[in-house]
Amino acid sequence: MSNITPSAARQALRICSRRYPSNSFSHFSPRPATAFGHNGRRSYVSETKPINATVSVETAIKADQKAFLQKTGKRPQDETIPTSRLSADTMSPSAELLKQATIMDEGMRPIYLDMQATTPMDPRVLDAMLPFMTGLYGNPHSRTHAYGWETEKAVEQARGYIADLIGADPKEIIFTSGATESNNMSIKGVARFFGRSGKKKHIITCQTEHKCVLDSCRHLQDEGFEITYLPVQSNGLIDMAQLEAAIRPETALVSIMTVNNEIGVVQPVGEIGRLCRSRKIFFHTDAAQAVGKIPIDVNKMNIDLMSISGHKIYGPKGIGACYVRRRPRVRLDPIITGGGQERGLRSGTLAPPLAIGIGEAARICKEDIEYDGKRISALSKRLLDGLLALEHTTLNGDASSHYPGCVNVSFAYVEGESLLMALKDIALSSGSACTSASLEPSYVLRALGSSDESAHSSIRFGIGRFTTEEEIDYVLKAVRERVTFLRELSPLWELVQEGIDLNTIEWSQH
């Protein structure tokens, strides 16, 4: 692969340079360029009006495919992409070259089933981003020339795609660095805005929220806010009666995630939204694991603030979005101040390639959500049926109110870390990627009432858009073999096989 990578990258760069020929760029010369003609009058390469600053990614891809045909004599639709088995006309040849240059030899990589940690970028997303990494490099906040207009137009189009996915207005979409920043901005921003009056200094959240939500709430506690951490039932869902009882006159915000990142349970977001709206309380939801995977409509669900992550929907890392409702208006204090970009809520120069990437990812999700949902559900059922066929295995979380792409299963009498080590040919996780360095059992599973032993024996399987049936079958076979092997090494398993109830054993103290 080391011999392939440089040549592939060079070929990709040659194609990209041919894609954007321009008479407006002269060859390098020791003499400085001048903007004056022979008669001394100032002349321009082209008239710089916004209407001229139009960019069509589709046109760029078609031009690239035409060049591919001229060079190889083959039509892209007649060729297949080796790594994905897709028709080559689904992406540009240069994007495929760059993809080939960044992966290891086929067959050497583990099977990837950790889609809650991150998802692979869809090649169509890369295609949309590439032009804005080279020739179209303008600052989208520059309003006086075509370089700024063309990137601003593309960024606003991306904003529209995200809004369309969740039923929002494009003006309600604020670009951030990711869901962690969006969660911090929503929770701290609303709390600090209303906390200044001293009347509303109470926030309600849940014990199974993502770490960034829980830590934001703990920071607010240090600032004098009161936080209610709602418990969950054994199936991972909150009790609506408990939520209603926890609401006070001074409650400013309720923050409950839509789809849990460890166990995949889907909270009753619509019911929570209706309750909060009836009490005139703002409702925030961390939807990083839900957007693009299950249908979401912020108006029907009465959501006031929502966090979105790019790399959870087959887009780039380092970009996210925060939905902030305009009517009724949500007021919040910005965490990042400066030039006043993004409605003054998140200052700083946007990265157009990343913004365009998350926008294209959102567009594809809206287009494919029904197909992806059916396919992932079928793969999930295939996996779950096979895993639960093993003795002493249980699904963590509610079986019906559940996103099928996240399957969390406990394997009794097997230590989870040992199982992960035995499954090195499969990329899996025992919990959230943000807490994987900790040896503590998952706080999400413990909140469900699971014992430390059960929590330690749990594995999360993440299924996504590019997972195949062959991979699921391989994983099932591998898990069966290695769980059986590890259990045979356990003295507890031997006692269970003999029919002895482990709760009746009196263990000696040393």
PDB file of C-alpha atoms in Angstrom, residues 65 69 87 143 148 225 304 316 350 368 375 419 433:
ATOM      1  CA  GLN A  65     -16.472  11.797 -15.358  1.00  0.00           C
ATOM      2  CA  LEU A  69     -14.112   8.674 -20.261  1.00  0.00           C
ATOM      3  CA  SER A  87     -20.995   1.902  -9.838  1.00  0.00           C
ATOM      4  CA  ARG A 143     -19.231  40.210   1.061  1.00  0.00           C
ATOM      5  CA  GLY A 148     -16.867  35.116  -0.714  1.00  0.00           C
ATOM      6  CA  PHE A 225     -27.972  26.532  39.508  1.00  0.00           C
ATOM      7  CA  ASP A 304     -36.674  24.403  21.054  1.00  0.00           C
ATOM      8  CA  PRO A 316     -16.926  15.078   8.247  1.00  0.00           C
ATOM      9  CA  LEU A 350     -16.874  29.044   9.197  1.00  0.00           C
ATOM     10  CA  ASP A 368     -32.190   7.697   1.908  1.00  0.00           C
ATOM     11  CA  ARG A 375     -31.964  -2.131   5.619  1.00  0.00           C
ATOM     12  CA  LEU A 419     -14.282 -10.431  24.736  1.00  0.00           C
ATOM     13  CA  ALA A 433     -16.182   6.403  22.960  1.00  0.00           C
TER      14      ALA A 433
END
